[in-house]
Amino acid sequence: MPMSQSFTDRLFPIVEQLSEHYGTPFHVYDEVGIRETGESLKKAFAGIDGFREYYAVKALPNPRILQLMHEMGFGFDCSSIPELILSRQVGGRGEDIMFTSNNTDPVEFQAAAGEGGCVLNLDDISLIDKVPEFPELICFRYNPGPRRTGNVIIGNPVEAKYGVTHEQIVDAYRKAQAKGAKRFGLHTMVASNELDYSYMVETARMVLEVAELVEKELDIRFEFVNIGGGFGIPYRPDQASLDIDRMSKEITAQFSVFREKHGYAPRMYMESGRYMTGPHGCLVTKAINHKDTYRKYIGVDACMSSLMRPALYDAYHHIDVVGKEGAVDRVVYDIVGSLCENNDKFAVQRELPQIDEGDLVVLHDTGAHGHAMGFQYNGRLRPKELLLRADGSVELIRREENVADYFATLQFAKDNFVPSGS
Ligand SMILES: *Cc1c(COP(=O)(O)O)cnc(C)c1O
C-alpha cells in the first residue's frame, strides 16, 4: 500500500483545517511514520555489528527531518556543499557524514575536509591525486559494470556515470594506500526504487566479495561496506512492500559467513532516502478548475514545481480525494498543474471519484525526491512543508517561496565586465 493507514487516519481528519490555516498546496510529513521506519531498520539489521543508516540528504533536505535522523543515531549521505552544511548544522560530525560526490570540484574536497571532516567516498580513480590532503579513512564507489544489470531509474551499470570499475578497484585502493590511507570502506549503489529484496541481498554479496578480493591483494581490512540506497517503496496499491525481514536475515547470514571465514566482518552501512521518508509524506493540493475538452481535466493549485517525479520518470503517485475515499462512482481524469508544459500532469487517465472545485486532492508518497526536486521554471514557485508531530500538532518547517525569492538572484544594479581588447 502507498501512504500508511495510520498516517491517513491522523492526517485526513485535520487536513481541511490545515488547508484553511496554511493555504494550499503543501507537503506534509509524518514524524511517527519516519521514526517507525527508522526503528524497524535498526531492528532488522541488529544482527550486523555496527549497522548504520546514512540518510540520503537529497531525498528530503529539511533540517527538521535531518534532526529526526540524527536523533535515531543515523548519519548523513551528502553529495554537495549545501548538503554538508545542512548535515553539520543538525549535529553531524566527522564519520557521521559520507560525502559521495561525483564529478567532484576542488572546492567540494575542501568543504568535505573542513569542520572535522567526513568520510570521503571517491567516485573515480583519477580523483585520488586531486584530494588536497589525503585522509586516513577512504572509501571508493564501486561500479560492477557488466557483472550486474541495473534497474529502471539507475539503468545499466555500464552506462552509469558513477563509480570505479571492477578492473580499477584494486589499483584505486593501492594508490590510496600510497597516499597514506590506513582505514578503508567500500561503497556501491546499483539500484533505485528496487522492490525485489533479493537484488539488495545480491548487492551485499557483491560488496563483500569485492572487499575480500581487495583485502587479499593488498593485505588490508575494510572497516565498512556500504550497500547504498535504492530500497524501493510501493507507489502503486497493487505492489508489495520490500521484504525487509527476509532481506535482513539473508544479508546478516552473509556477514556471519564472512566473519567465520576471516575472523572479523566489516560494519554494514546503507544510505536510504526513499525508503526512510518516501511513504511518510504527501502533497496536499486543491482542485481549482474543471475542464471538459477531449479529456476531462482537473486543474489543481500545485504543479510540477512541487513534484517532478510524474513528469520526469512517468512515476505513479496514488491519489485520494479527501472525503470521497470510498466513492463508488468513478470518473477518468487527467490531474494537471498550470505550467506551460504538457507533461505537467500528476495523473493521466486516472479513475478517481468525481472531483469538485475546492476538493482537496492528496498525492501520496512525496516524502522523498518530492519537494527537493522542485524548480522555478515558468515562475511556478515551490510550496511549503509541514511536519505532523507525534503529539498531533503541526509544525511549519519551510515556508512557500514568494515573488521576492524568485527575484532574489536577479541583478538590478549595473554590474558590467569589459573583457580586455574589446
Ligand atoms: C540518491 C542516492 C541515494 C538515495 O537513493 P534512494 O533511492 O532515495 O534510496 C543514496 N546514495 C547515493 C549515493 C545517492 O546518489
XYZ file of C-alpha atoms and ligand atoms in Angstrom:
437
model
C 0.000 0.000 0.000
C 1.178 3.599 -0.545
C 0.791 6.095 2.350
C 0.075 4.181 5.575
C -3.388 3.847 7.055
C -2.054 5.285 10.295
C -0.825 8.464 8.559
C -4.118 8.793 6.661
C -6.108 8.288 9.865
C -4.233 11.070 11.625
C -3.987 13.470 8.689
C -7.313 13.351 6.881
C -9.498 14.464 9.807
C -7.415 17.654 10.152
C -6.447 18.289 6.540
C -9.270 20.803 5.876
C -8.131 22.779 8.912
C -4.546 22.687 7.697
C -5.536 23.920 4.274
C -7.504 26.789 5.834
C -4.705 27.699 8.221
C -1.724 27.359 5.883
C -3.288 27.575 2.434
C -2.595 25.008 -0.274
C -0.507 23.471 -1.692
C 1.826 21.923 0.901
C 3.810 18.781 1.540
C 3.175 17.298 4.968
C 5.440 14.704 6.593
C 4.690 12.201 9.332
C 7.104 12.156 12.279
C 5.608 8.941 13.673
C 5.993 7.047 10.400
C 9.565 8.226 9.842
C 10.577 7.144 13.346
C 8.843 3.769 12.967
C 10.625 3.051 9.703
C 13.969 4.099 11.216
C 13.500 1.899 14.265
C 12.378 -1.049 12.138
C 15.543 -0.793 10.027
C 17.720 -0.779 13.144
C 15.856 -3.800 14.465
C 16.033 -5.705 11.188
C 19.811 -5.297 10.932
C 20.620 -5.585 14.643
C 22.450 -8.844 13.873
C 25.169 -6.976 11.988
C 27.657 -5.236 14.311
C 27.876 -1.560 13.555
C 24.930 -1.389 11.167
C 24.140 2.216 10.349
C 21.825 4.086 8.043
C 23.259 7.242 6.458
C 20.164 9.114 5.354
C 20.457 10.334 1.756
C 20.030 14.041 2.387
C 18.982 14.833 -1.170
C 15.708 12.952 -0.675
C 14.322 15.432 1.860
C 16.859 18.110 2.730
C 14.969 19.778 5.539
C 16.890 20.294 8.817
C 13.855 19.328 10.867
C 13.738 15.937 9.131
C 17.512 15.535 9.371
C 17.213 16.198 13.086
C 14.889 13.171 13.388
C 17.534 11.072 11.617
C 20.247 12.371 13.942
C 18.090 11.545 16.980
C 17.756 7.977 15.710
C 21.548 7.712 15.519
C 21.727 7.852 11.742
C 24.421 9.504 9.700
C 24.061 11.529 6.519
C 24.926 10.854 2.919
C 25.766 14.098 1.128
C 26.892 14.923 -2.355
C 27.042 18.711 -2.373
C 28.308 21.517 -0.167
C 24.837 22.719 0.932
C 24.010 19.138 1.954
C 27.224 19.006 4.005
C 26.312 22.277 5.703
C 22.795 21.010 6.481
C 24.163 17.788 7.979
C 26.648 19.628 10.147
C 24.014 22.127 11.232
C 21.912 19.388 12.804
C 24.931 17.951 14.616
C 26.512 15.532 12.120
C 30.251 15.380 12.743
C 33.192 13.556 11.179
C 32.260 9.973 10.436
C 28.539 10.721 10.783
C 28.812 12.103 7.265
C 29.610 10.330 3.998
C 30.475 12.638 1.147
C 29.572 10.828 -2.073
C 30.056 13.370 -4.798
C 30.634 12.600 -8.443
C 32.375 14.840 -10.946
C 33.813 16.484 -7.836
C 35.067 20.062 -7.821
C 38.161 21.071 -5.764
C 36.070 23.336 -3.513
C 33.960 20.314 -2.612
C 37.045 18.442 -1.378
C 37.894 21.467 0.764
C 34.394 21.628 2.220
C 34.409 17.884 2.890
C 37.703 18.134 4.772
C 36.626 21.202 6.760
C 34.865 21.302 10.150
C 36.018 17.925 11.416
C 35.916 16.275 8.009
C 33.744 13.381 6.944
C 34.071 10.025 5.226
C 35.221 10.752 1.703
C 33.713 8.383 -0.851
C 35.613 8.810 -4.112
C 33.819 8.257 -7.398
C 36.875 7.792 -9.572
C 40.497 6.678 -9.502
C 41.585 9.946 -11.168
C 40.320 11.896 -8.161
C 42.922 10.380 -5.830
C 45.533 12.904 -6.946
C 43.053 15.755 -6.656
C 42.260 15.344 -2.977
C 44.215 18.202 -1.346
C 45.015 16.434 1.935
C 44.522 12.736 1.559
C 42.575 11.434 4.556
C 43.445 8.409 6.661
C 39.994 6.908 6.036
C 38.951 6.492 2.414
C 36.086 4.832 0.580
C 35.548 4.160 -3.119
C 32.326 3.855 -5.009
C 32.330 0.587 -6.924
C 30.542 0.116 -10.247
C 30.228 -3.567 -11.206
C 29.619 -2.825 -14.889
C 28.506 -5.897 -16.863
C 28.603 -8.022 -13.688
C 25.211 -6.647 -12.668
C 22.162 -5.452 -14.512
C 20.760 -2.271 -13.038
C 17.174 -1.303 -12.610
C 14.915 1.264 -14.215
C 15.985 4.593 -12.692
C 19.702 3.881 -12.279
C 19.888 1.867 -15.502
C 22.584 -0.452 -16.728
C 25.770 -0.027 -14.617
C 27.859 0.028 -17.817
C 26.074 3.209 -18.859
C 26.057 4.751 -15.365
C 28.473 7.619 -14.825
C 29.165 6.524 -11.265
C 31.990 4.676 -9.679
C 35.251 2.838 -10.179
C 35.244 -0.212 -12.466
C 35.945 -3.761 -11.373
C 39.280 -3.635 -13.213
C 40.292 -0.395 -11.421
C 39.180 -1.186 -7.903
C 42.334 -2.871 -6.524
C 44.523 -0.165 -8.047
C 42.349 2.513 -6.523
C 42.954 1.216 -3.001
C 46.632 0.599 -3.744
C 47.040 4.225 -4.819
C 45.126 5.415 -1.775
C 47.436 3.361 0.415
C 50.433 5.013 -1.228
C 48.833 8.371 -0.384
C 48.760 7.396 3.276
C 45.279 5.921 3.695
C 45.131 3.446 6.561
C 41.421 2.875 7.033
C 39.106 1.666 4.289
C 35.484 1.468 3.268
C 33.769 0.241 0.111
C 30.579 1.660 -1.375
C 28.205 0.828 -4.172
C 24.792 1.951 -5.353
C 23.339 -0.177 -8.117
C 19.606 0.176 -7.648
C 16.900 2.740 -7.312
C 13.413 2.093 -6.005
C 14.075 -1.642 -6.080
C 11.240 -3.724 -4.609
C 12.892 -7.113 -5.072
C 14.656 -7.813 -1.785
C 16.925 -10.406 -3.383
C 18.517 -7.702 -5.528
C 19.748 -5.985 -2.365
C 20.946 -9.320 -0.965
C 22.953 -9.758 -4.177
C 24.387 -6.280 -3.677
C 25.551 -7.153 -0.177
C 27.108 -10.354 -1.510
C 28.800 -8.349 -4.246
C 30.419 -5.779 -1.919
C 31.598 -8.484 0.467
C 33.193 -10.337 -2.468
C 34.899 -7.193 -3.704
C 36.088 -6.431 -0.171
C 37.526 -9.939 0.043
C 39.280 -9.528 -3.294
C 40.875 -6.195 -2.377
C 41.827 -7.398 1.095
C 43.652 -10.394 -0.362
C 45.525 -8.340 -2.941
C 46.595 -5.541 -0.624
C 46.540 -7.112 2.804
C 44.155 -4.510 4.183
C 40.945 -4.737 6.169
C 37.684 -2.988 5.388
C 36.049 -1.204 8.304
C 32.744 -0.967 6.475
C 30.892 -1.772 3.298
C 28.048 0.485 2.193
C 25.333 -1.077 0.050
C 23.909 2.319 -0.950
C 20.307 3.387 -1.206
C 17.706 2.321 -3.691
C 15.403 0.427 -1.348
C 12.026 0.670 -3.013
C 8.579 1.630 -1.787
C 5.281 0.541 -3.324
C 3.880 3.596 -5.069
C 1.016 1.564 -6.540
C -1.652 -0.055 -4.387
C -1.085 -3.454 -6.036
C 2.645 -3.508 -5.311
C 4.051 -5.405 -2.338
C 6.492 -3.749 0.061
C 10.142 -4.652 0.076
C 10.555 -7.724 2.282
C 12.941 -6.203 4.816
C 12.734 -9.209 7.139
C 13.918 -11.724 4.573
C 16.398 -9.257 3.192
C 17.993 -8.540 6.568
C 18.059 -12.248 7.506
C 19.853 -13.187 4.305
C 22.271 -10.267 4.460
C 23.017 -10.908 8.134
C 23.789 -14.537 7.255
C 26.311 -13.390 4.658
C 28.073 -11.232 7.211
C 28.200 -14.210 9.594
C 29.794 -16.354 6.886
C 32.326 -13.609 6.217
C 33.095 -13.406 9.919
C 33.616 -17.152 10.222
C 35.939 -17.177 7.252
C 38.003 -14.108 8.140
C 37.698 -13.821 11.885
C 36.028 -10.434 11.580
C 33.413 -8.692 9.427
C 33.155 -5.113 8.237
C 30.309 -2.948 9.514
C 27.415 -2.502 7.128
C 26.102 0.895 6.125
C 23.206 1.801 3.899
C 22.040 5.172 2.649
C 18.338 5.007 2.044
C 16.456 8.112 1.144
C 13.188 6.973 -0.378
C 12.634 4.020 1.951
C 13.084 6.183 5.055
C 10.786 9.061 4.188
C 9.013 8.435 0.866
C 5.739 6.983 2.194
C 5.713 9.396 5.132
C 4.872 12.473 3.124
C 2.135 13.634 0.803
C 1.323 16.675 -1.296
C -1.982 18.335 -0.479
C -3.384 20.459 -3.272
C -6.770 21.936 -4.080
C -8.893 21.411 -7.197
C -9.374 24.870 -8.712
C -10.567 24.205 -12.252
C -12.563 21.672 -14.131
C -12.162 21.471 -17.881
C -14.065 19.270 -20.333
C -12.386 19.105 -23.742
C -11.087 15.999 -25.495
C -10.481 14.728 -21.984
C -11.724 15.654 -18.540
C -9.130 17.740 -16.717
C -8.941 18.714 -13.085
C -6.614 21.668 -12.534
C -5.058 21.796 -9.080
C -3.143 24.596 -7.356
C 0.163 22.673 -7.342
C 2.195 21.829 -10.420
C 5.396 20.020 -11.257
C 7.383 22.645 -9.322
C 6.084 20.778 -6.239
C 6.599 17.254 -7.531
C 8.662 16.380 -10.573
C 8.526 12.609 -10.492
C 5.447 12.074 -12.703
C 6.868 14.330 -15.436
C 10.456 13.155 -15.063
C 10.018 9.408 -14.676
C 6.416 8.870 -15.640
C 6.068 7.926 -11.971
C 2.768 6.881 -10.446
C 1.625 8.681 -7.301
C -1.543 7.374 -5.748
C -4.304 9.946 -5.292
C -7.042 10.357 -2.705
C -9.762 12.962 -2.836
C -10.398 13.944 0.777
C -13.845 12.914 1.987
C -14.509 10.807 -1.113
C -12.201 7.870 -0.410
C -14.950 5.288 -0.667
C -16.889 6.856 -3.563
C -18.285 4.226 -5.929
C -18.856 6.412 -8.987
C -15.608 6.935 -10.808
C -14.565 9.451 -13.442
C -11.474 9.291 -15.626
C -9.377 12.452 -15.258
C -6.038 13.991 -16.081
C -4.917 15.879 -12.949
C -2.904 18.857 -14.108
C -0.921 21.867 -12.896
C -0.585 25.277 -14.548
C 2.871 25.008 -16.079
C 3.090 25.521 -19.844
C 4.346 22.002 -20.397
C 2.041 19.210 -21.408
C 3.810 16.774 -19.082
C 2.728 18.890 -16.100
C 0.286 16.163 -15.090
C 0.137 14.426 -11.726
C -2.057 11.697 -13.174
C -3.044 10.707 -16.692
C -6.377 8.996 -17.428
C -6.811 8.053 -13.784
C -10.069 6.687 -12.438
C -10.980 8.832 -9.437
C -14.047 9.865 -7.500
C -15.923 12.782 -9.064
C -13.876 15.872 -8.157
C -15.495 19.240 -7.452
C -13.756 22.589 -7.308
C -12.494 23.142 -3.759
C -11.880 19.449 -3.106
C -8.549 18.567 -1.546
C -6.517 16.202 -3.684
C -3.790 14.252 -1.865
C -0.826 12.866 -3.777
C 0.768 10.035 -1.840
C 4.414 9.211 -1.213
C 6.045 12.592 -1.714
C 8.326 12.293 1.338
C 11.412 11.607 -0.775
C 12.578 13.236 -4.000
C 9.397 15.334 -3.865
C 9.787 18.933 -2.724
C 13.546 18.557 -3.080
C 13.404 18.152 -6.855
C 11.195 21.175 -7.364
C 12.230 24.094 -9.538
C 11.027 27.558 -10.536
C 10.572 27.150 -14.268
C 7.775 29.286 -15.669
C 7.699 31.340 -12.465
C 5.998 28.499 -10.635
C 7.288 28.502 -7.088
C 7.859 25.743 -4.561
C 5.303 25.065 -1.830
C 5.633 24.936 1.944
C 6.477 21.900 4.037
C 4.761 20.853 7.252
C 5.565 18.218 9.849
C 2.775 16.317 11.597
C 4.224 15.733 15.046
C 3.771 12.688 17.251
C 1.562 14.735 19.620
C -0.799 15.676 16.774
C 0.433 19.251 16.442
C 1.673 20.551 13.113
C 4.898 22.459 12.553
C 5.721 24.702 9.607
C 9.214 23.543 8.589
C 9.585 25.523 5.361
C 7.521 28.406 4.080
C 6.433 28.610 0.458
C 8.530 30.605 -1.976
C 7.306 34.050 -2.860
C 7.944 36.507 -5.664
C 10.783 38.136 -3.687
C 12.571 34.756 -3.613
C 12.123 34.483 -7.358
C 13.681 37.913 -7.857
C 16.416 37.457 -5.220
C 19.183 36.402 -7.611
C 18.459 38.938 -10.335
C 20.975 41.752 -10.741
C 19.248 45.127 -10.932
C 22.241 47.333 -10.089
C 24.554 47.546 -13.072
C 27.452 45.074 -12.821
C 29.402 45.005 -16.085
C 32.669 43.365 -17.032
C 34.521 44.550 -20.109
C 36.922 41.850 -21.389
C 40.258 43.380 -22.382
C 40.641 44.056 -26.087
C 37.011 44.845 -26.627
C 20.230 9.255 -4.406
C 21.205 8.485 -3.629
C 20.813 7.702 -2.540
C 19.383 7.541 -2.114
O 18.623 6.873 -3.036
P 17.162 6.361 -2.622
O 16.657 5.777 -3.901
O 16.409 7.545 -2.184
O 17.330 5.360 -1.541
C 21.800 7.060 -1.820
N 23.104 7.162 -2.156
C 23.521 7.897 -3.191
C 24.971 7.962 -3.489
C 22.597 8.572 -3.977
O 23.014 9.300 -5.014
